[in-house]
Amino acid sequence: MSEDSDTYRVSDPQALKAVAHPLRVRLLGALRVDGPATATELATRFGESSGSTSYHLRQLARYGFVEQDPEQRDARERRWRSVHVYTSWSELEIGGTAEGREAAGFMRDRQTEVLMANREAFERERDAWGPEWIDAAGQSDDLARLTPASLKLLYRRVQAMVKEMEAADAADPAAERVMLHFAAFPIRRFVK
């Protein structure tokens, strides 16, 4: 996980619970991926009322996840943008309360749902991507014996490699946005 200015490090279970709301996590994701938008634009996209999206955007702003976009296209509209690219938290810190564990669990479930939705979208559209992307895309699993310290180091190295490759590909017209998911959980026995 990245621990720089692009990352909102949540330490308050209330803040994680605030973003863990099903609509709020979708609004934040849309602002992060697609850029600034109005409550009305987001309402249309998600089939909600603009009053509802406006309320949830204000709640996200209250906890520091979003802010009004300082580069408004029109003085009459209120555009919102994500403040950070990533959200992270310490499982140990957040998991100290039932509320924190519930919020963290919801966020992990949401990440899994996003992974599945992106995989399904790729499968539906695979022919439009061309052979290079079809060959490069995919997922895999691995099993390794690691210490907690090694696993944390692995997260940091993967994040550093992603940033390095993103910088190297920044000007390449063949570059596309790629949703990356990295999950690692200790197991004592194979489940299912």
PDB file of C-alpha atoms in Angstrom:
ATOM      1  CA  MET A   1       0.000   0.000   0.000  1.00  0.00           C
ATOM      2  CA  SER A   2       1.183   3.453  -0.798  1.00  0.00           C
ATOM      3  CA  GLU A   3       1.845   5.667   2.206  1.00  0.00           C
ATOM      4  CA  ASP A   4       2.371   9.022   0.501  1.00  0.00           C
ATOM      5  CA  SER A   5       0.304  12.161  -0.105  1.00  0.00           C
ATOM      6  CA  ASP A   6      -1.908  10.204  -2.545  1.00  0.00           C
ATOM      7  CA  THR A   7      -3.101   8.037   0.348  1.00  0.00           C
ATOM      8  CA  TYR A   8      -5.667   8.815   3.011  1.00  0.00           C
ATOM      9  CA  ARG A   9      -4.551   6.795   6.029  1.00  0.00           C
ATOM     10  CA  VAL A  10      -7.739   6.225   8.028  1.00  0.00           C
ATOM     11  CA  SER A  11      -7.239   5.748  11.752  1.00  0.00           C
ATOM     12  CA  ASP A  12     -10.753   6.595  12.953  1.00  0.00           C
ATOM     13  CA  PRO A  13     -13.282   3.743  12.701  1.00  0.00           C
ATOM     14  CA  GLN A  14     -16.016   6.369  12.217  1.00  0.00           C
ATOM     15  CA  ALA A  15     -14.285   7.676   9.064  1.00  0.00           C
ATOM     16  CA  LEU A  16     -13.918   4.162   7.647  1.00  0.00           C
ATOM     17  CA  LYS A  17     -17.557   3.443   8.521  1.00  0.00           C
ATOM     18  CA  ALA A  18     -18.564   6.673   6.750  1.00  0.00           C
ATOM     19  CA  VAL A  19     -16.901   5.638   3.496  1.00  0.00           C
ATOM     20  CA  ALA A  20     -18.063   2.027   3.864  1.00  0.00           C
ATOM     21  CA  HIS A  21     -21.645   3.034   3.027  1.00  0.00           C
ATOM     22  CA  PRO A  22     -22.553   1.277  -0.273  1.00  0.00           C
ATOM     23  CA  LEU A  23     -23.364   4.461  -2.212  1.00  0.00           C
ATOM     24  CA  ARG A  24     -20.511   6.489  -0.735  1.00  0.00           C
ATOM     25  CA  VAL A  25     -17.883   3.946  -1.699  1.00  0.00           C
ATOM     26  CA  ARG A  26     -19.274   3.952  -5.263  1.00  0.00           C
ATOM     27  CA  LEU A  27     -19.292   7.767  -5.400  1.00  0.00           C
ATOM     28  CA  LEU A  28     -15.708   7.945  -4.151  1.00  0.00           C
ATOM     29  CA  GLY A  29     -14.616   5.275  -6.635  1.00  0.00           C
ATOM     30  CA  ALA A  30     -16.233   7.145  -9.529  1.00  0.00           C
ATOM     31  CA  LEU A  31     -14.530  10.411  -8.549  1.00  0.00           C
ATOM     32  CA  ARG A  32     -11.178   8.653  -8.253  1.00  0.00           C
ATOM     33  CA  VAL A  33     -11.407   6.845 -11.578  1.00  0.00           C
ATOM     34  CA  ASP A  34     -13.360   9.289 -13.746  1.00  0.00           C
ATOM     35  CA  GLY A  35     -12.509  12.625 -12.127  1.00  0.00           C
ATOM     36  CA  PRO A  36     -14.628  15.487 -10.782  1.00  0.00           C
ATOM     37  CA  ALA A  37     -18.408  15.392 -11.147  1.00  0.00           C
ATOM     38  CA  THR A  38     -21.533  17.057  -9.812  1.00  0.00           C
ATOM     39  CA  ALA A  39     -24.047  15.378  -7.524  1.00  0.00           C
ATOM     40  CA  THR A  40     -26.510  15.443 -10.420  1.00  0.00           C
ATOM     41  CA  GLU A  41     -24.093  13.700 -12.803  1.00  0.00           C
ATOM     42  CA  LEU A  42     -23.372  11.044 -10.191  1.00  0.00           C
ATOM     43  CA  ALA A  43     -27.078  10.643  -9.421  1.00  0.00           C
ATOM     44  CA  THR A  44     -27.799   9.957 -13.083  1.00  0.00           C
ATOM     45  CA  ARG A  45     -24.944   7.482 -13.320  1.00  0.00           C
ATOM     46  CA  PHE A  46     -26.000   5.499 -10.234  1.00  0.00           C
ATOM     47  CA  GLY A  47     -29.774   5.804 -10.521  1.00  0.00           C
ATOM     48  CA  GLU A  48     -30.105   7.897  -7.363  1.00  0.00           C
ATOM     49  CA  SER A  49     -31.676  11.270  -6.624  1.00  0.00           C
ATOM     50  CA  SER A  50     -29.364  14.269  -6.723  1.00  0.00           C
ATOM     51  CA  GLY A  51     -30.460  15.035  -3.152  1.00  0.00           C
ATOM     52  CA  SER A  52     -29.193  11.642  -2.049  1.00  0.00           C
ATOM     53  CA  THR A  53     -25.863  11.898  -3.858  1.00  0.00           C
ATOM     54  CA  SER A  54     -25.424  15.460  -2.599  1.00  0.00           C
ATOM     55  CA  TYR A  55     -25.977  14.328   0.998  1.00  0.00           C
ATOM     56  CA  HIS A  56     -23.530  11.437   0.671  1.00  0.00           C
ATOM     57  CA  LEU A  57     -20.903  13.648  -0.987  1.00  0.00           C
ATOM     58  CA  ARG A  58     -21.163  16.070   1.943  1.00  0.00           C
ATOM     59  CA  GLN A  59     -20.651  13.149   4.333  1.00  0.00           C
ATOM     60  CA  LEU A  60     -17.564  12.067   2.394  1.00  0.00           C
ATOM     61  CA  ALA A  61     -16.313  15.669   2.557  1.00  0.00           C
ATOM     62  CA  ARG A  62     -16.948  15.786   6.308  1.00  0.00           C
ATOM     63  CA  TYR A  63     -14.485  12.909   6.754  1.00  0.00           C
ATOM     64  CA  GLY A  64     -11.913  14.231   4.284  1.00  0.00           C
ATOM     65  CA  PHE A  65     -12.462  11.852   1.354  1.00  0.00           C
ATOM     66  CA  VAL A  66     -13.755  14.427  -1.157  1.00  0.00           C
ATOM     67  CA  GLU A  67     -13.794  18.200  -1.581  1.00  0.00           C
ATOM     68  CA  GLN A  68     -15.294  20.772  -3.878  1.00  0.00           C
ATOM     69  CA  ASP A  69     -13.225  20.977  -7.028  1.00  0.00           C
ATOM     70  CA  PRO A  70     -11.393  24.322  -7.030  1.00  0.00           C
ATOM     71  CA  GLU A  71     -11.396  24.295 -10.840  1.00  0.00           C
ATOM     72  CA  GLN A  72     -15.167  24.662 -11.304  1.00  0.00           C
ATOM     73  CA  ARG A  73     -16.213  24.831 -14.968  1.00  0.00           C
ATOM     74  CA  ASP A  74     -19.239  26.938 -14.080  1.00  0.00           C
ATOM     75  CA  ALA A  75     -19.891  29.081 -10.991  1.00  0.00           C
ATOM     76  CA  ARG A  76     -23.440  27.698 -10.775  1.00  0.00           C
ATOM     77  CA  GLU A  77     -22.419  24.075 -10.383  1.00  0.00           C
ATOM     78  CA  ARG A  78     -20.744  22.343  -7.467  1.00  0.00           C
ATOM     79  CA  ARG A  79     -18.253  19.801  -8.724  1.00  0.00           C
ATOM     80  CA  TRP A  80     -16.690  17.336  -6.324  1.00  0.00           C
ATOM     81  CA  ARG A  81     -13.339  15.591  -6.547  1.00  0.00           C
ATOM     82  CA  SER A  82     -11.525  12.951  -4.582  1.00  0.00           C
ATOM     83  CA  VAL A  83      -8.854  14.305  -2.249  1.00  0.00           C
ATOM     84  CA  HIS A  84      -6.700  11.164  -2.406  1.00  0.00           C
ATOM     85  CA  VAL A  85      -6.090   8.341  -4.856  1.00  0.00           C
ATOM     86  CA  TYR A  86      -5.988   5.595  -2.232  1.00  0.00           C
ATOM     87  CA  THR A  87      -7.486   4.803   1.151  1.00  0.00           C
ATOM     88  CA  SER A  88      -5.599   2.622   3.595  1.00  0.00           C
ATOM     89  CA  TRP A  89      -5.951   1.618   7.214  1.00  0.00           C
ATOM     90  CA  SER A  90      -4.283  -0.568   9.778  1.00  0.00           C
ATOM     91  CA  GLU A  91      -6.321  -3.700  10.413  1.00  0.00           C
ATOM     92  CA  LEU A  92      -4.918  -3.785  13.928  1.00  0.00           C
ATOM     93  CA  GLU A  93      -5.866  -0.176  14.629  1.00  0.00           C
ATOM     94  CA  ILE A  94      -9.300  -0.160  12.953  1.00  0.00           C
ATOM     95  CA  GLY A  95     -10.113  -3.690  14.075  1.00  0.00           C
ATOM     96  CA  GLY A  96      -9.999  -2.724  17.739  1.00  0.00           C
ATOM     97  CA  THR A  97     -13.762  -2.227  17.737  1.00  0.00           C
ATOM     98  CA  ALA A  98     -16.660  -4.220  16.306  1.00  0.00           C
ATOM     99  CA  GLU A  99     -17.624  -1.132  14.297  1.00  0.00           C
ATOM    100  CA  GLY A 100     -14.127  -0.896  12.807  1.00  0.00           C
ATOM    101  CA  ARG A 101     -14.012  -4.613  11.967  1.00  0.00           C
ATOM    102  CA  GLU A 102     -17.406  -4.355  10.280  1.00  0.00           C
ATOM    103  CA  ALA A 103     -16.337  -1.334   8.195  1.00  0.00           C
ATOM    104  CA  ALA A 104     -13.038  -2.957   7.187  1.00  0.00           C
ATOM    105  CA  GLY A 105     -14.854  -6.159   6.232  1.00  0.00           C
ATOM    106  CA  PHE A 106     -17.320  -4.205   4.113  1.00  0.00           C
ATOM    107  CA  MET A 107     -14.460  -2.403   2.347  1.00  0.00           C
ATOM    108  CA  ARG A 108     -12.729  -5.723   1.569  1.00  0.00           C
ATOM    109  CA  ASP A 109     -16.026  -7.118   0.268  1.00  0.00           C
ATOM    110  CA  ARG A 110     -16.468  -4.033  -1.926  1.00  0.00           C
ATOM    111  CA  GLN A 111     -12.937  -4.437  -3.323  1.00  0.00           C
ATOM    112  CA  THR A 112     -13.772  -8.041  -4.219  1.00  0.00           C
ATOM    113  CA  GLU A 113     -17.022  -6.911  -5.905  1.00  0.00           C
ATOM    114  CA  VAL A 114     -15.088  -4.341  -7.951  1.00  0.00           C
ATOM    115  CA  LEU A 115     -12.565  -7.002  -8.981  1.00  0.00           C
ATOM    116  CA  MET A 116     -15.365  -9.298 -10.127  1.00  0.00           C
ATOM    117  CA  ALA A 117     -17.196  -6.511 -11.993  1.00  0.00           C
ATOM    118  CA  ASN A 118     -14.001  -5.505 -13.808  1.00  0.00           C
ATOM    119  CA  ARG A 119     -13.198  -9.114 -14.692  1.00  0.00           C
ATOM    120  CA  GLU A 120     -16.728  -9.657 -16.014  1.00  0.00           C
ATOM    121  CA  ALA A 121     -16.568  -6.424 -18.046  1.00  0.00           C
ATOM    122  CA  PHE A 122     -13.267  -7.529 -19.563  1.00  0.00           C
ATOM    123  CA  GLU A 123     -14.756 -10.902 -20.499  1.00  0.00           C
ATOM    124  CA  ARG A 124     -17.729  -9.202 -22.202  1.00  0.00           C
ATOM    125  CA  GLU A 125     -15.477  -6.758 -24.086  1.00  0.00           C
ATOM    126  CA  ARG A 126     -12.371  -8.888 -24.593  1.00  0.00           C
ATOM    127  CA  ASP A 127     -12.512  -8.911 -28.393  1.00  0.00           C
ATOM    128  CA  ALA A 128     -12.457  -5.100 -28.437  1.00  0.00           C
ATOM    129  CA  TRP A 129      -9.167  -5.029 -26.496  1.00  0.00           C
ATOM    130  CA  GLY A 130      -7.023  -6.829 -29.032  1.00  0.00           C
ATOM    131  CA  PRO A 131      -4.521  -9.657 -28.643  1.00  0.00           C
ATOM    132  CA  GLU A 132      -1.894  -7.701 -26.668  1.00  0.00           C
ATOM    133  CA  TRP A 133      -4.360  -6.841 -23.888  1.00  0.00           C
ATOM    134  CA  ILE A 134      -5.981 -10.278 -23.964  1.00  0.00           C
ATOM    135  CA  ASP A 135      -2.549 -11.841 -23.469  1.00  0.00           C
ATOM    136  CA  ALA A 136      -1.505  -9.389 -20.720  1.00  0.00           C
ATOM    137  CA  ALA A 137      -4.721  -9.318 -18.658  1.00  0.00           C
ATOM    138  CA  GLY A 138      -5.645 -11.968 -16.169  1.00  0.00           C
ATOM    139  CA  GLN A 139      -5.259 -13.102 -12.631  1.00  0.00           C
ATOM    140  CA  SER A 140      -3.321 -15.727 -10.780  1.00  0.00           C
ATOM    141  CA  ASP A 141      -2.763 -17.057  -7.338  1.00  0.00           C
ATOM    142  CA  ASP A 142       0.289 -18.176  -5.463  1.00  0.00           C
ATOM    143  CA  LEU A 143       1.089 -19.737  -2.129  1.00  0.00           C
ATOM    144  CA  ALA A 144       4.167 -18.633  -0.202  1.00  0.00           C
ATOM    145  CA  ARG A 145       5.485 -18.991   3.330  1.00  0.00           C
ATOM    146  CA  LEU A 146       6.122 -15.429   4.539  1.00  0.00           C
ATOM    147  CA  THR A 147       6.463 -13.545   7.774  1.00  0.00           C
ATOM    148  CA  PRO A 148       4.215 -10.537   8.438  1.00  0.00           C
ATOM    149  CA  ALA A 149       7.253  -8.283   7.865  1.00  0.00           C
ATOM    150  CA  SER A 150       7.941  -9.886   4.484  1.00  0.00           C
ATOM    151  CA  LEU A 151       4.304  -9.510   3.449  1.00  0.00           C
ATOM    152  CA  LYS A 152       4.374  -5.796   4.331  1.00  0.00           C
ATOM    153  CA  LEU A 153       7.586  -5.420   2.334  1.00  0.00           C
ATOM    154  CA  LEU A 154       5.966  -7.213  -0.603  1.00  0.00           C
ATOM    155  CA  TYR A 155       3.054  -4.721  -0.550  1.00  0.00           C
ATOM    156  CA  ARG A 156       5.482  -1.778  -0.541  1.00  0.00           C
ATOM    157  CA  ARG A 157       7.582  -3.212  -3.383  1.00  0.00           C
ATOM    158  CA  VAL A 158       4.561  -3.972  -5.547  1.00  0.00           C
ATOM    159  CA  GLN A 159       3.264  -0.414  -5.023  1.00  0.00           C
ATOM    160  CA  ALA A 160       6.676   1.021  -5.898  1.00  0.00           C
ATOM    161  CA  MET A 161       6.836  -1.081  -9.066  1.00  0.00           C
ATOM    162  CA  VAL A 162       3.356   0.056 -10.094  1.00  0.00           C
ATOM    163  CA  LYS A 163       4.331   3.720  -9.673  1.00  0.00           C
ATOM    164  CA  GLU A 164       7.594   3.163 -11.569  1.00  0.00           C
ATOM    165  CA  MET A 165       5.855   1.464 -14.492  1.00  0.00           C
ATOM    166  CA  GLU A 166       3.062   4.053 -14.538  1.00  0.00           C
ATOM    167  CA  ALA A 167       5.646   6.832 -14.810  1.00  0.00           C
ATOM    168  CA  ALA A 168       7.487   4.987 -17.583  1.00  0.00           C
ATOM    169  CA  ASP A 169       4.244   4.479 -19.555  1.00  0.00           C
ATOM    170  CA  ALA A 170       2.773   7.947 -18.931  1.00  0.00           C
ATOM    171  CA  ALA A 171       3.356   9.244 -22.474  1.00  0.00           C
ATOM    172  CA  ASP A 172       2.744   5.950 -24.288  1.00  0.00           C
ATOM    173  CA  PRO A 173      -0.468   6.085 -26.358  1.00  0.00           C
ATOM    174  CA  ALA A 174      -0.917   2.332 -25.859  1.00  0.00           C
ATOM    175  CA  ALA A 175      -1.270   2.816 -22.086  1.00  0.00           C
ATOM    176  CA  GLU A 176      -4.733   2.228 -20.590  1.00  0.00           C
ATOM    177  CA  ARG A 177      -6.063   2.443 -17.057  1.00  0.00           C
ATOM    178  CA  VAL A 178      -5.571  -0.940 -15.422  1.00  0.00           C
ATOM    179  CA  MET A 179      -7.374  -1.950 -12.234  1.00  0.00           C
ATOM    180  CA  LEU A 180      -4.918  -3.813 -10.016  1.00  0.00           C
ATOM    181  CA  HIS A 181      -5.938  -5.836  -6.971  1.00  0.00           C
ATOM    182  CA  PHE A 182      -3.532  -7.397  -4.538  1.00  0.00           C
ATOM    183  CA  ALA A 183      -4.785  -9.483  -1.655  1.00  0.00           C
ATOM    184  CA  ALA A 184      -2.885 -11.605   0.807  1.00  0.00           C
ATOM    185  CA  PHE A 185      -4.296 -13.491   3.767  1.00  0.00           C
ATOM    186  CA  PRO A 186      -2.622 -16.147   5.895  1.00  0.00           C
ATOM    187  CA  ILE A 187      -4.206 -19.607   5.731  1.00  0.00           C
ATOM    188  CA  ARG A 188      -3.734 -22.686   7.834  1.00  0.00           C
ATOM    189  CA  ARG A 189      -5.571 -25.018   5.485  1.00  0.00           C
ATOM    190  CA  PHE A 190      -7.128 -24.822   2.053  1.00  0.00           C
ATOM    191  CA  VAL A 191     -10.718 -23.615   2.187  1.00  0.00           C
ATOM    192  CA  LYS A 192     -12.877 -24.732  -0.709  1.00  0.00           C
TER     193      LYS A 192
END
